[in-house]
Short mmCIF file of C-alpha atoms in Angstrom, two decimals:
data_model
loop_
_atom_site.label_atom_id
_atom_site.label_comp_id
_atom_site.label_asym_id
_atom_site.label_seq_id
_atom_site.Cartn_x
_atom_site.Cartn_y
_atom_site.Cartn_z
CA MET A 3 119.50 142.90 -58.92
CA ASN A 4 120.43 139.23 -59.33
CA SER A 5 123.62 140.16 -61.17
CA ARG A 6 124.56 142.50 -58.34
CA PHE A 7 124.20 139.76 -55.71
CA GLN A 8 126.06 137.38 -58.02
CA SER A 9 128.95 139.79 -58.24
CA LEU A 10 128.94 140.15 -54.46
CA LYS A 11 129.06 136.37 -54.13
CA ILE A 12 132.05 136.12 -56.47
CA PHE A 13 133.64 139.09 -54.73
CA SER A 14 133.22 137.48 -51.31
CA LYS A 15 135.06 134.31 -52.40
CA ASN A 16 138.34 136.21 -52.81
CA GLU A 17 139.88 135.68 -49.37
CA ALA A 18 142.81 138.06 -49.88
CA LEU A 19 140.48 140.84 -50.97
CA LYS A 20 138.11 140.16 -48.06
CA LYS A 21 140.99 140.44 -45.59
CA SER A 22 142.18 143.67 -47.21
CA ILE A 23 138.73 145.23 -47.00
CA PHE A 24 138.35 144.09 -43.39
CA CYS A 25 141.68 145.68 -42.43
CA VAL A 26 140.92 148.94 -44.25
CA LEU A 27 137.55 149.25 -42.51
CA ALA A 28 139.11 148.36 -39.14
CA VAL A 29 141.68 151.15 -39.57
CA LEU A 30 138.94 153.60 -40.58
CA CYS A 31 137.03 152.74 -37.41
CA ILE A 32 139.85 154.00 -35.18
CA THR A 33 139.81 157.41 -36.90
CA PRO A 34 137.45 160.32 -36.05
CA LEU A 35 135.74 159.78 -39.43
CA ILE A 36 133.69 156.85 -38.13
CA SER A 37 131.15 157.15 -35.29
CA SER A 38 130.25 154.30 -32.93
CA PRO A 39 126.95 153.38 -34.67
CA LEU A 40 128.62 153.54 -38.08
CA ALA A 41 131.43 151.24 -36.90
CA LEU A 42 128.86 148.66 -35.82
CA ALA A 43 126.96 149.04 -39.11
CA LEU A 44 130.12 148.65 -41.19
CA GLY A 45 130.98 145.42 -39.39
CA PHE A 46 127.48 144.06 -39.86
CA PHE A 47 127.31 144.84 -43.58
CA LEU A 48 130.77 143.37 -44.06
CA ALA A 49 129.63 140.13 -42.42
CA ILE A 50 126.40 139.96 -44.44
CA PHE A 51 127.55 140.95 -47.92
CA ILE A 52 131.23 140.01 -48.03
CA GLY A 53 131.88 137.74 -45.08
CA ASN A 54 134.16 137.94 -42.06
CA PRO A 55 137.56 136.46 -42.96
CA PHE A 56 138.62 136.37 -39.31
CA GLU A 57 135.44 134.93 -37.81
CA LYS A 58 137.23 132.04 -36.08
CA TYR A 59 139.61 134.34 -34.23
CA LEU A 60 137.60 137.47 -33.58
CA HIS A 61 135.44 136.40 -30.61
CA LYS A 62 138.30 135.90 -28.17
CA TYR A 63 139.64 139.39 -28.83
CA ILE A 64 136.36 141.33 -28.58
CA HIS A 65 136.01 141.12 -24.79
CA LEU A 66 139.72 141.78 -24.22
CA LEU A 67 139.70 144.88 -26.43
CA LEU A 68 136.51 146.12 -24.76
CA GLN A 69 137.97 145.67 -21.27
CA VAL A 70 141.27 147.39 -22.16
CA SER A 71 139.38 150.30 -23.74
CA ILE A 72 137.12 150.74 -20.71
CA VAL A 73 140.12 150.77 -18.37
CA GLY A 74 141.63 153.43 -20.65
CA LEU A 75 138.51 155.58 -20.23
CA GLY A 76 139.11 155.53 -16.49
CA PHE A 77 142.16 157.76 -16.90
CA GLY A 78 139.89 160.54 -18.18
CA LEU A 79 137.60 160.45 -15.13
CA GLN A 80 137.95 162.26 -11.82
CA LEU A 81 137.18 160.29 -8.67
CA ASN A 82 134.54 162.75 -7.41
CA GLU A 83 132.72 162.55 -10.78
CA ALA A 84 132.76 158.76 -10.71
CA MET A 85 131.48 158.61 -7.13
CA ARG A 86 128.69 161.07 -7.88
CA ALA A 87 127.60 159.10 -10.95
CA GLY A 88 127.76 155.80 -9.08
CA LYS A 89 125.70 157.21 -6.21
CA THR A 90 123.06 158.57 -8.60
CA GLY A 91 122.70 155.26 -10.42
CA PHE A 92 122.83 152.93 -7.40
CA GLN A 93 119.17 153.04 -6.41
CA LEU A 94 117.92 152.89 -9.99
CA THR A 95 120.24 149.93 -10.68
CA ILE A 96 118.86 147.87 -7.79
CA ILE A 97 115.24 148.65 -8.68
CA SER A 98 115.71 147.90 -12.38
CA ILE A 99 117.47 144.58 -11.77
CA MET A 100 114.75 143.40 -9.39
CA ILE A 101 111.94 144.45 -11.76
CA VAL A 102 113.52 142.78 -14.81
CA MET A 103 114.28 139.50 -13.03
CA ILE A 104 110.81 139.22 -11.45
CA LEU A 105 108.99 140.33 -14.59
CA GLY A 106 111.16 138.01 -16.69
CA TYR A 107 110.17 135.04 -14.54
CA VAL A 108 106.44 135.84 -14.71
CA LEU A 109 106.44 136.64 -18.43
CA GLY A 110 108.56 133.60 -19.24
CA LYS A 111 106.03 131.35 -17.52
CA ILE A 112 103.10 133.04 -19.29
CA LEU A 113 104.72 132.68 -22.72
CA LYS A 114 105.84 129.13 -21.88
CA ILE A 115 109.48 129.76 -22.77
CA GLU A 116 112.08 127.22 -21.59
CA ARG A 117 113.27 128.15 -18.10
CA PRO A 118 117.00 128.36 -18.93
CA LEU A 119 116.31 130.54 -21.99
CA PHE A 120 114.08 133.10 -20.27
CA TYR A 121 116.51 133.22 -17.35
CA LEU A 122 119.44 133.93 -19.68
CA ILE A 123 117.57 136.70 -21.50
CA SER A 124 116.32 138.20 -18.22
CA THR A 125 119.83 138.22 -16.72
CA GLY A 126 121.32 139.73 -19.87
CA THR A 127 118.67 142.46 -19.88
CA ALA A 128 118.95 143.15 -16.15
CA ILE A 129 122.73 143.38 -15.82
CA CYS A 130 125.16 143.54 -18.73
CA GLY A 131 124.10 141.58 -21.78
CA GLY A 132 126.45 138.93 -23.12
CA SER A 133 128.77 139.10 -20.09
CA ALA A 134 125.92 138.23 -17.72
CA ILE A 135 124.74 135.44 -20.01
CA ALA A 136 128.27 134.02 -20.08
CA ALA A 137 128.49 134.28 -16.29
CA VAL A 138 125.29 132.39 -15.44
CA SER A 139 125.45 129.82 -18.27
CA PRO A 140 127.82 127.43 -16.44
CA ILE A 141 125.51 127.60 -13.41
CA ILE A 142 122.13 126.90 -15.05
CA LYS A 143 123.63 124.61 -17.73
CA PRO A 144 121.44 125.53 -20.76
CA ASP A 145 121.95 123.76 -24.08
CA THR A 146 124.03 125.36 -26.85
CA LYS A 147 121.00 126.50 -28.83
CA GLN A 148 119.52 128.35 -25.84
CA ILE A 149 122.79 130.21 -25.27
CA SER A 150 123.00 131.08 -28.98
CA VAL A 151 119.42 132.39 -29.06
CA ALA A 152 119.91 134.49 -25.91
CA LEU A 153 123.16 136.00 -27.21
CA ALA A 154 121.72 136.64 -30.68
CA ILE A 155 118.70 138.46 -29.23
CA VAL A 156 120.76 140.54 -26.81
CA PHE A 157 123.30 141.55 -29.46
CA THR A 158 120.51 142.42 -31.92
CA LEU A 159 118.73 144.66 -29.42
CA ASN A 160 122.08 146.21 -28.46
CA SER A 161 122.63 147.14 -32.09
CA VAL A 162 119.18 148.72 -32.34
CA ALA A 163 119.74 150.66 -29.09
CA LEU A 164 123.04 152.06 -30.31
CA PHE A 165 121.19 153.80 -33.15
CA ILE A 166 117.91 154.87 -31.52
CA TYR A 167 118.99 155.94 -28.02
CA PRO A 168 121.00 159.03 -29.10
CA SER A 169 118.16 160.13 -31.39
CA ILE A 170 115.60 159.81 -28.59
CA GLY A 171 117.95 161.61 -26.20
CA HIS A 172 118.27 164.60 -28.54
CA LEU A 173 114.53 164.57 -29.27
CA LEU A 174 113.72 164.77 -25.54
CA HIS A 175 116.59 167.23 -24.86
CA LEU A 176 118.10 165.00 -22.20
CA SER A 177 121.10 166.40 -20.37
CA GLN A 178 124.46 164.65 -20.60
CA GLU A 179 124.00 163.18 -17.11
CA GLN A 180 120.44 162.04 -17.81
CA PHE A 181 121.38 160.35 -21.08
CA GLY A 182 124.45 158.65 -19.60
CA LEU A 183 122.38 157.22 -16.76
CA TRP A 184 119.61 156.11 -19.14
CA CYS A 185 122.13 154.29 -21.36
CA ALA A 186 123.65 152.49 -18.39
CA ILE A 187 120.25 151.25 -17.22
CA GLY A 188 118.37 150.67 -20.49
CA ILE A 189 120.97 149.16 -22.85
CA HIS A 190 122.09 145.58 -22.27
CA ASP A 191 125.76 145.28 -23.22
CA THR A 192 128.61 147.50 -22.03
CA SER A 193 129.95 148.00 -25.57
CA SER A 194 126.67 149.50 -26.83
CA VAL A 195 126.22 151.53 -23.64
CA VAL A 196 129.60 153.16 -24.11
CA GLY A 197 129.10 153.50 -27.87
CA ALA A 198 125.76 155.31 -27.55
CA ALA A 199 127.00 157.55 -24.73
CA ASN A 200 130.19 158.38 -26.64
CA LYS A 201 128.08 159.62 -29.56
CA TYR A 202 126.03 161.81 -27.20
CA GLY A 203 128.95 163.51 -25.43
CA ASN A 204 131.94 163.17 -23.08
CA GLU A 205 130.01 163.77 -19.86
CA ALA A 206 127.39 161.21 -20.89
CA LEU A 207 130.22 158.77 -21.61
CA HIS A 208 131.72 159.23 -18.14
CA VAL A 209 128.39 158.75 -16.37
CA ALA A 210 127.36 155.77 -18.52
CA THR A 211 130.68 153.96 -18.12
CA THR A 212 130.81 154.39 -14.34
CA VAL A 213 127.18 153.37 -13.70
CA LYS A 214 127.32 150.47 -16.15
CA LEU A 215 130.46 148.99 -14.58
CA ALA A 216 128.95 149.35 -11.10
CA ARG A 217 125.91 147.56 -12.52
CA ALA A 218 128.12 144.81 -13.94
CA LEU A 219 129.31 143.95 -10.42
CA TRP A 220 125.81 142.64 -9.76
CA ILE A 221 126.87 139.60 -11.77
CA ILE A 222 128.37 138.28 -8.53
CA PRO A 223 125.29 138.34 -6.23
CA VAL A 224 122.97 137.33 -9.08
CA SER A 225 125.24 134.35 -9.87
CA ILE A 226 125.19 133.29 -6.22
CA ILE A 227 121.37 133.55 -6.10
CA THR A 228 121.20 131.60 -9.37
CA MET A 229 123.15 128.74 -7.77
CA PHE A 230 120.44 128.44 -5.10
CA ILE A 231 117.54 128.78 -7.57
CA PHE A 232 118.89 126.08 -9.90
CA LYS A 233 120.41 124.09 -7.01
CA THR A 234 123.81 123.71 -8.63
CA LYS A 235 126.94 123.04 -6.60
CA GLY A 236 130.57 123.60 -7.39
CA SER A 237 129.94 126.13 -10.18
CA LYS A 238 132.52 128.87 -10.64
CA ILE A 239 131.40 132.50 -10.60
CA LYS A 240 133.04 134.75 -13.18
CA ILE A 241 134.14 137.96 -11.48
CA PRO A 242 134.71 141.01 -13.75
CA TRP A 243 138.20 141.78 -12.41
CA PHE A 244 138.87 144.49 -15.02
CA ILE A 245 136.46 146.79 -13.13
CA GLY A 246 139.09 146.99 -10.38
CA LEU A 247 141.61 148.20 -12.97
CA PHE A 248 139.07 150.80 -14.11
CA VAL A 249 138.86 152.12 -10.53
CA LEU A 250 142.67 152.21 -10.26
CA ALA A 251 142.80 154.15 -13.54
CA ILE A 252 140.36 156.73 -12.11
CA ILE A 253 142.48 157.10 -8.96
CA ALA A 254 145.65 157.48 -11.05
CA GLY A 255 144.01 160.07 -13.29
CA THR A 256 142.81 162.02 -10.24
CA TYR A 257 145.88 162.01 -7.99
CA ILE A 258 148.94 161.57 -10.23
CA PRO A 259 149.74 165.02 -11.72
CA PHE A 260 151.24 164.02 -15.08
CA MET A 261 148.28 161.69 -15.73
CA ASN A 262 146.06 164.74 -16.22
CA THR A 263 147.86 165.47 -19.48
CA LEU A 264 148.56 161.88 -20.46
CA GLY A 265 145.01 160.90 -19.62
CA HIS A 266 143.61 162.85 -22.58
CA TYR A 267 145.71 160.81 -25.02
CA ILE A 268 144.84 157.52 -23.30
CA THR A 269 141.13 158.41 -23.42
CA TYR A 270 141.36 159.20 -27.13
CA ILE A 271 143.01 155.82 -27.81
CA ALA A 272 140.40 154.10 -25.61
CA LYS A 273 137.53 155.65 -27.61
CA SER A 274 139.16 154.45 -30.82
CA GLY A 275 139.43 150.98 -29.27
CA LEU A 276 135.72 151.05 -28.45
CA ASN A 277 134.85 151.90 -32.05
CA LEU A 278 137.02 149.02 -33.20
CA THR A 279 135.28 146.73 -30.70
CA LEU A 280 131.89 147.68 -32.13
CA PHE A 281 133.17 146.99 -35.65
CA PHE A 282 134.31 143.54 -34.51
CA ILE A 283 130.93 142.90 -32.85
CA GLY A 284 129.10 143.90 -36.03
CA ALA A 285 131.37 141.65 -38.07
CA SER A 286 130.63 138.72 -35.77
CA LEU A 287 126.88 138.96 -36.44
CA SER A 288 125.69 136.90 -39.38
CA LEU A 289 122.42 135.80 -40.96
CA SER A 290 122.90 132.30 -39.54
CA THR A 291 123.14 133.83 -36.05
CA LEU A 292 120.03 135.94 -36.55
CA LYS A 293 118.09 132.93 -37.88
CA THR A 294 118.42 131.24 -34.48
CA ILE A 295 116.03 133.84 -33.04
CA ASN A 296 112.40 132.72 -32.79
CA PHE A 297 109.43 135.08 -32.55
CA LYS A 298 108.32 134.11 -29.03
CA SER A 299 111.78 134.57 -27.48
CA LEU A 300 112.29 137.84 -29.35
CA SER A 301 108.89 139.15 -28.19
CA PHE A 302 109.78 138.24 -24.61
CA ALA A 303 113.10 140.10 -24.82
CA VAL A 304 111.61 143.15 -26.54
CA ILE A 305 108.85 143.49 -23.93
CA LEU A 306 111.42 143.37 -21.11
CA TRP A 307 113.63 145.88 -22.93
CA ILE A 308 110.80 148.34 -23.62
CA ILE A 309 109.62 148.20 -20.01
CA ILE A 310 113.09 148.85 -18.58
CA SER A 311 113.89 151.51 -21.20
CA VAL A 312 110.64 153.45 -20.83
CA GLY A 313 110.44 152.96 -17.06
CA SER A 314 114.00 154.15 -16.40
CA LEU A 315 113.58 157.08 -18.80
CA LEU A 316 110.42 158.27 -17.03
CA TYR A 317 112.17 157.96 -13.65
CA ILE A 318 115.20 159.93 -14.87
CA ILE A 319 113.13 162.70 -16.47
CA THR A 320 110.93 163.00 -13.37
CA TYR A 321 113.52 162.88 -10.59
CA LEU A 322 116.84 164.03 -12.13
#
């Protein structure tokens, strides 16, 4: 066993070989051979056992690639489908955000977690994971460690959700619409929402993407409320402008005739881009990142996640 780890250590020091392996795996992830969960797993194991040769540059491309891919998915959606999905998820979105934020405040006080940290985790759980954390961080001004812990926890739970949600969905025989809605409400980050839904089916993907992006718009009112809670002035609110492009893509795919044919190819490329995004996210996770997580903060996040996951699932099974 020791010799095996020693060989991995020697192997990981060869930068040219590491880059070659990274590129080969990245190319594999844009083929139909690799599923969304497997893409994430490949990235994670690469980071742990070999190392990420592009770690310094990868972070700034992850969000861009995710946004471009999501806009691409819009070309495969019809406007009436998107409006129906958005209408179905609207009430559940409002209820879930209010429950998570209130419960997060109460639980954070009970567990005596630092106020900025429990607020970051609560916001990430309630809205859209890392994007929400990034949006409210300049407003509440947490220290670097608190941001790192919140992001590490959210990304870890996202990774777990990407694997277990489809299995639970099949076990409970959820419909495509039910599963898509559950993903959009119960999973933190947009990348894992889309990844899990994509594995479940095309209809689930359409519902999950639409509801999740509508949910992401709640970054704006939550950021404004946060400014009053933390009494900060002059802070800039990050608006997810790419959601507007997603809506334009839906309109184009619905009303421009030739886009019906072209839209299938764009959607296929977008799905490949999402798999590549998940590979990049997995490759950006490392043991040093995971070590920043402490038990109390993780317990807090897991409790919130279980409540919103189970609660939304029961609501969906009962009323949809």
